Amino acid sequence: MERKTVFSGLQPTGNVHVGNYLGALRNWVALQEEYDCIYCVVDLHAITVPLDPASFNQDRIDAAKVLIAAGVDPERSLFYYQSQVPQHTELAWILGSITGTGQLNRMTQFKDKADRAGSNLGLYSYPVLMAADILLYRADAVPVGDDQKQHLELTRDLAERFNHRYGEEFPIPEPIIPETGARIMSLQDPTSKMSKSDENEESRILVLDDADVIRKRIKRAVTDSGSGIRLDWETKPGVSNLMEMLSLFSGMSMAEIEAEYGDSGYGTFKEVVAEAVIEDLAPIRRAYGELEDGEVARLMQRGALDARTRAEGFQQRVRRRVGLTG
Ligand code: AMP
Ligand code: TRP
């Protein structure tokens, strides 16, 4: 039987944090066992907010290195930079022509980002480029965190609309969103998600942070003035977030955590969480240290070459459907 296709992307802005890792990356790695996987460093999505061109290429290499160190395997999966495969933007334009502006106006991530950084056309059409990424390869499934749900809905909608107007071409992709870990919260404000763009670096743990930094971040994580380790997102969001991290990093269930640490003080519990995070992330940090920039750049070049060939085969069918071939 032919394997199903998985596609996902990550922006090379700032550093990859444990939210990215638990919400998306871990799934990317696991899915390689069963699926035909395509993973993309989405550099064109990243430039929709102001970036420093002098360091951007290094940011891309660093992001690619973190992904490889975490287990994305360029020998098994197609892995490349989005900007090196022009079929993404071509398909985005075609899909843009069947996207209602009313629909884009409802995208909550656009509204958030536009409020913070100011609006521009790239930011506005960001979800259309994301739909193109996914549909370009006829992906069946898309592993992402909870914050991408709305973008996935739009992608499904555009696939249906295209099929209706031009003939059956795209499968309708399914999101793969983990039951726990899909929304890891900020360590400083456990009612908002952990984010790369938060100005306060104490709000997140990076996949490459060393043991001392991880201990410090967790020690300073906001909890509440009560006591007791129990899962209660309403009144104990900080503790619940730490419990979720412990569960995902150690494999313990929530019930096991409550049974074992229910009566512990916050200080003691935080030490346990920190050690679990440190132990799980250490091999990634080590693998990252062993990767060379030049080697990664070469892998990405090769990935782009393969991706272009594959994308072009699919894209010819889209052009034919739309009436863009002679
Ligand atoms: P980004 O950094 O925006 O490119 O996100 C890469 C992936 O990480 C996407 O699939 C996001 O949904 C996921 N992600 C981002 N932040 C979090 C978070 N706080 N918790 C869980 N998943 C997240
Ligand atoms: N928008 C996603 C994010 O911010 C990144 C992304 C771009 C993506 N293209 C994608 C995710 C295609 C999944 C599939 O996290």
Coordinates of C-alpha atoms and ligand atoms in Angstrom, one line a residue:
M1 CA 0.0 0.0 0.0
E2 CA 1.2 3.5 -0.8
R3 CA 2.3 5.5 2.2
K4 CA 0.3 8.6 3.1
T5 CA 2.0 12.0 2.9
V6 CA 2.7 14.2 5.8
F7 CA 3.7 17.9 5.5
S8 CA 4.6 20.4 8.2
G9 CA 6.6 23.6 8.5
L10 CA 8.5 25.7 11.1
Q11 CA 9.5 29.3 10.9
P12 CA 13.3 30.0 11.3
T13 CA 12.7 33.0 13.6
G14 CA 14.4 32.9 17.0
N15 CA 14.9 29.7 18.8
V16 CA 12.9 26.6 18.9
H17 CA 11.2 26.2 22.3
V18 CA 9.7 23.3 24.2
G19 CA 6.2 24.3 22.9
N20 CA 7.3 23.8 19.3
Y21 CA 9.0 20.5 20.4
L22 CA 6.1 19.0 22.4
G23 CA 3.3 20.4 20.1
A24 CA 4.8 19.6 16.8
L25 CA 8.4 18.4 16.4
R26 CA 8.1 15.2 18.4
N27 CA 5.2 14.2 16.2
W28 CA 7.2 15.1 13.1
V29 CA 10.0 12.7 14.2
A30 CA 7.6 9.9 15.2
L31 CA 5.6 10.1 12.0
Q32 CA 8.7 9.3 9.8
E33 CA 8.3 5.7 10.8
E34 CA 5.0 5.3 8.9
Y35 CA 4.5 8.2 6.5
D36 CA 6.1 9.8 3.5
C37 CA 7.2 13.0 5.3
I38 CA 8.0 16.4 3.9
Y39 CA 9.3 19.0 6.4
C40 CA 10.0 22.5 5.5
V41 CA 11.8 25.5 7.1
V42 CA 9.3 28.2 6.0
D43 CA 11.6 31.1 5.5
L44 CA 9.1 33.0 3.3
H45 CA 6.6 32.9 6.2
A46 CA 9.2 34.2 8.5
I47 CA 9.9 37.4 6.5
T48 CA 6.3 38.7 7.0
V49 CA 7.7 40.3 10.1
P50 CA 10.8 42.5 10.1
L51 CA 14.1 40.5 10.3
D52 CA 17.7 41.3 10.1
P53 CA 19.0 40.1 6.7
A54 CA 22.5 39.9 8.0
S55 CA 21.6 37.1 10.4
F56 CA 18.7 35.5 8.6
N57 CA 20.7 32.8 6.7
Q58 CA 22.3 31.8 10.0
D59 CA 18.8 31.6 11.6
R60 CA 17.7 29.3 8.8
I61 CA 20.7 27.0 9.3
D62 CA 20.3 27.0 13.0
A63 CA 16.6 26.1 12.7
A64 CA 17.5 23.3 10.2
K65 CA 20.2 22.0 12.7
V66 CA 17.7 21.9 15.6
L67 CA 15.3 19.9 13.6
I68 CA 17.9 17.4 12.4
A69 CA 19.3 17.2 16.0
A70 CA 15.8 16.5 17.3
G71 CA 15.4 13.6 14.8
V72 CA 14.2 14.9 11.5
D73 CA 16.1 12.6 9.1
P74 CA 17.0 14.1 5.7
E75 CA 17.7 10.6 4.5
R76 CA 14.2 9.5 5.1
S77 CA 12.2 12.7 4.8
L78 CA 12.2 15.5 2.3
F79 CA 13.7 18.5 4.1
Y80 CA 14.4 21.9 2.6
Y81 CA 13.9 25.7 2.7
Q82 CA 10.6 26.9 1.4
S83 CA 12.0 29.8 -0.7
Q84 CA 14.1 27.4 -2.7
V85 CA 11.0 25.7 -4.2
P86 CA 9.2 28.4 -6.2
Q87 CA 6.1 26.2 -6.8
H88 CA 5.0 27.1 -3.2
T89 CA 4.5 30.8 -4.2
E90 CA 3.0 30.0 -7.6
L91 CA 0.4 27.8 -6.0
A92 CA -0.2 30.4 -3.3
W93 CA -1.1 32.9 -6.0
I94 CA -3.5 30.5 -7.6
L95 CA -5.2 29.7 -4.3
G96 CA -5.2 33.3 -3.4
S97 CA -7.4 33.9 -6.4
I98 CA -10.1 31.7 -4.8
T99 CA -9.7 33.0 -1.2
G100 CA -12.3 35.4 0.1
T101 CA -10.9 38.5 1.9
G102 CA -13.7 38.1 4.4
Q103 CA -12.2 34.7 5.3
L104 CA -8.7 36.1 5.8
N105 CA -10.1 38.9 7.9
R106 CA -11.2 36.3 10.4
M107 CA -7.8 34.8 11.0
T108 CA -6.9 35.4 14.6
Q109 CA -3.2 35.0 14.2
F110 CA -3.2 37.7 11.5
K111 CA -5.1 40.0 13.8
D112 CA -2.7 39.4 16.7
K113 CA 0.4 39.9 14.6
A114 CA -0.9 42.9 12.8
D115 CA -1.8 44.5 16.1
R116 CA 1.8 44.0 17.3
A117 CA 3.9 44.5 14.2
G118 CA 1.7 46.3 11.8
S119 CA -0.1 44.8 8.8
N120 CA 1.3 44.0 5.4
L121 CA 0.1 41.9 2.4
G122 CA 2.5 39.0 3.2
L123 CA 1.1 38.7 6.8
Y124 CA -2.4 38.9 5.4
S125 CA -1.9 36.1 2.8
Y126 CA 0.3 34.0 5.2
P127 CA -2.4 31.4 5.6
V128 CA -2.8 31.0 1.8
L129 CA 0.9 30.3 1.5
M130 CA 0.6 27.8 4.2
A131 CA -2.3 26.1 2.4
A132 CA -0.1 26.0 -0.7
D133 CA 2.7 24.4 1.2
I134 CA 0.4 21.6 2.2
L135 CA -1.6 21.1 -0.9
L136 CA 1.4 21.3 -3.2
Y137 CA 2.3 17.8 -2.3
R138 CA -1.3 16.6 -1.8
A139 CA -0.5 16.0 1.9
D140 CA -3.0 13.8 3.8
A141 CA -2.0 14.9 7.3
V142 CA -0.4 17.9 9.0
P143 CA 1.2 17.6 12.5
V144 CA 0.9 21.0 14.2
G145 CA 0.2 22.7 17.5
D146 CA -3.2 23.9 18.5
D147 CA -2.6 27.5 17.3
Q148 CA -2.6 26.3 13.7
K149 CA -6.1 24.8 13.8
Q150 CA -7.8 27.8 12.1
H151 CA -5.1 27.8 9.3
L152 CA -5.8 24.1 8.7
E153 CA -9.5 24.8 8.4
L154 CA -8.8 27.4 5.8
T155 CA -6.5 24.9 3.9
R156 CA -9.3 22.3 3.9
D157 CA -11.8 24.9 2.7
L158 CA -9.5 26.0 -0.2
A159 CA -8.9 22.4 -1.2
E160 CA -12.6 21.8 -1.4
R161 CA -13.2 25.0 -3.3
F162 CA -10.5 24.3 -5.8
N163 CA -11.8 20.7 -6.3
H164 CA -15.3 22.0 -6.9
R165 CA -14.3 24.7 -9.3
Y166 CA -11.5 22.9 -11.3
G167 CA -12.0 19.2 -10.7
E168 CA -10.9 16.8 -8.0
E169 CA -7.2 17.4 -7.4
F170 CA -6.5 17.8 -3.7
P171 CA -7.1 15.4 -0.8
I172 CA -8.6 17.2 2.2
P173 CA -5.7 17.2 4.7
E174 CA -6.3 16.2 8.3
P175 CA -4.6 18.0 11.2
I176 CA -2.6 15.9 13.6
I177 CA -2.8 17.8 16.9
P178 CA -1.6 16.0 20.1
E179 CA -4.0 15.5 22.9
T180 CA -1.5 16.9 25.4
G181 CA 1.2 19.3 24.5
A182 CA -0.6 21.1 21.7
R183 CA -0.6 24.3 23.7
I184 CA 2.3 24.7 26.1
M185 CA 1.9 27.9 28.0
S186 CA 4.3 30.7 28.9
L187 CA 6.3 30.2 32.1
Q188 CA 5.7 33.8 33.0
D189 CA 2.0 34.0 32.1
P190 CA 0.4 30.6 32.0
T191 CA -2.8 31.9 30.5
S192 CA -1.0 32.7 27.2
K193 CA 0.9 30.3 25.0
M194 CA 4.7 29.9 25.0
S195 CA 5.9 32.0 22.0
K196 CA 9.1 32.7 20.2
S197 CA 8.2 36.4 19.9
D198 CA 7.6 37.0 23.7
E199 CA 10.0 39.7 24.7
N200 CA 10.6 38.0 28.1
E201 CA 13.0 35.2 27.6
E202 CA 12.1 33.8 31.0
S203 CA 8.7 32.9 29.4
R204 CA 10.2 29.9 27.5
I205 CA 12.7 27.1 27.5
L206 CA 14.6 26.6 24.4
V207 CA 15.4 23.1 23.1
L208 CA 19.1 24.1 23.2
D209 CA 19.1 25.6 26.7
D210 CA 21.7 24.1 29.0
A211 CA 20.8 22.4 32.3
D212 CA 21.5 25.6 34.4
V213 CA 19.2 27.8 32.3
I214 CA 16.5 25.2 32.3
R215 CA 16.6 24.9 36.1
K216 CA 16.5 28.7 36.5
R217 CA 13.6 29.1 34.1
I218 CA 11.5 26.5 35.8
K219 CA 12.4 27.7 39.3
R220 CA 11.2 31.2 38.3
A221 CA 8.0 29.9 36.6
V222 CA 4.9 31.6 37.8
T223 CA 2.6 29.3 39.8
D224 CA 0.0 30.4 42.4
S225 CA -0.2 31.3 46.0
G226 CA -1.9 28.0 47.0
S227 CA -0.4 24.6 47.5
G228 CA -0.7 21.0 46.1
I229 CA 0.1 19.6 42.7
R230 CA -3.1 19.0 40.8
L231 CA -4.3 19.4 37.3
D232 CA -6.7 22.4 37.3
W233 CA -6.3 24.8 34.4
E234 CA -8.9 27.2 35.9
T235 CA -7.2 28.0 39.2
K236 CA -3.8 26.5 38.8
P237 CA -2.7 27.1 35.2
G238 CA 1.0 27.4 36.1
V239 CA 1.2 24.2 38.0
S240 CA -0.9 22.4 35.3
N241 CA 1.5 23.6 32.6
L242 CA 4.4 22.2 34.5
M243 CA 2.5 18.9 35.1
E244 CA 1.9 18.7 31.4
M245 CA 5.6 19.2 30.6
L246 CA 6.5 16.6 33.2
S247 CA 4.1 14.1 31.8
L248 CA 5.3 14.6 28.2
F249 CA 9.0 14.6 29.1
S250 CA 8.9 11.6 31.6
G251 CA 6.0 9.5 30.2
M252 CA 4.2 9.6 33.5
S253 CA 0.4 10.0 33.4
M254 CA -1.3 12.9 35.1
A255 CA -2.8 10.4 37.7
E256 CA 0.7 9.1 38.4
I257 CA 2.1 12.6 38.8
E258 CA -0.7 13.6 41.2
A259 CA -0.2 10.3 43.2
E260 CA 3.5 10.8 43.5
Y261 CA 3.8 14.6 43.9
G262 CA 0.4 15.7 45.0
D263 CA 1.6 16.8 48.4
S264 CA 5.0 18.1 47.4
G265 CA 5.8 21.8 47.7
Y266 CA 6.2 23.8 44.5
G267 CA 10.0 24.1 44.9
T268 CA 10.5 20.3 45.1
F269 CA 8.1 19.7 42.2
K270 CA 9.9 22.2 40.0
E271 CA 13.1 20.4 40.6
V272 CA 11.6 17.2 39.4
V273 CA 10.2 18.9 36.3
A274 CA 13.5 20.5 35.5
E275 CA 15.4 17.2 35.7
A276 CA 13.0 15.5 33.4
V277 CA 13.2 18.3 30.8
I278 CA 17.0 18.4 31.1
E279 CA 17.3 14.6 30.6
D280 CA 15.1 14.5 27.5
L281 CA 16.7 17.5 25.8
A282 CA 20.3 16.6 26.5
P283 CA 20.8 14.3 23.5
I284 CA 19.4 17.0 21.1
R285 CA 21.8 19.5 22.4
R286 CA 24.6 17.1 22.0
A287 CA 23.6 16.1 18.4
Y288 CA 23.3 19.8 17.6
G289 CA 26.8 20.4 18.7
E290 CA 28.1 17.8 16.4
L291 CA 26.4 19.1 13.2
E292 CA 28.4 21.4 10.9
D293 CA 26.8 24.4 9.2
G294 CA 28.4 23.4 5.8
E295 CA 27.1 19.9 6.0
V296 CA 23.6 21.1 6.8
A297 CA 23.7 23.7 4.0
R298 CA 24.6 20.9 1.6
L299 CA 21.7 18.7 2.9
M300 CA 19.3 21.6 2.4
Q301 CA 20.5 22.2 -1.2
R302 CA 19.9 18.5 -2.0
G303 CA 16.5 18.6 -0.3
A304 CA 15.5 21.6 -2.4
L305 CA 16.5 19.9 -5.6
D306 CA 14.4 16.8 -4.8
A307 CA 11.5 18.9 -3.6
R308 CA 11.5 21.0 -6.8
T309 CA 11.3 17.9 -9.0
R310 CA 8.5 16.5 -6.9
A311 CA 6.6 19.7 -6.7
E312 CA 6.9 20.4 -10.4
G313 CA 5.2 17.1 -11.3
F314 CA 2.2 18.1 -9.1
Q315 CA 2.2 21.7 -10.1
Q316 CA 1.8 20.9 -13.8
R317 CA -1.5 19.2 -13.0
V318 CA -2.7 22.4 -11.2
R319 CA -1.7 24.6 -14.2
R320 CA -3.6 22.2 -16.6
R321 CA -6.7 22.3 -14.4
V322 CA -6.7 26.1 -14.2
G323 CA -6.1 26.5 -17.9
L324 CA -2.5 27.8 -17.7
T325 CA -1.0 25.4 -20.2
G326 CA -0.9 25.6 -23.9
Ligands
AMP1 P1 6.2 28.3 14.6 O1 7.3 28.6 15.5 O2 5.1 29.3 14.7 O3 6.7 28.0 13.2 O4 5.6 26.9 15.1 C1 6.1 25.6 14.8 C2 5.1 24.6 15.3 O5 5.1 24.7 16.7 C3 3.7 24.8 14.9 O6 3.1 23.5 14.5 C4 3.0 25.4 16.1 O7 1.6 25.0 16.1 C5 3.7 24.7 17.2 N1 3.7 25.5 18.4 C6 4.1 26.8 18.5 N2 4.0 27.3 19.8 C7 3.5 26.2 20.5 C8 3.1 26.1 21.9 N3 3.2 27.1 22.8 N4 2.6 24.9 22.3 C9 2.5 23.8 21.4 N5 2.8 24.0 20.1 C10 3.3 25.1 19.6
TRP2 N1 2.2 28.6 10.1 C1 2.9 27.6 10.8 C2 3.4 28.2 12.2 O1 3.4 29.3 12.4 C3 4.1 27.2 10.0 C4 3.8 26.6 8.7 C5 3.9 27.1 7.5 C6 3.2 25.3 8.5 N2 3.5 26.3 6.5 C7 3.0 25.2 7.1 C8 2.7 24.3 9.4 C9 2.4 24.0 6.6 C10 2.2 23.2 8.8 C11 2.0 23.1 7.4 O2 3.7 27.4 13.0

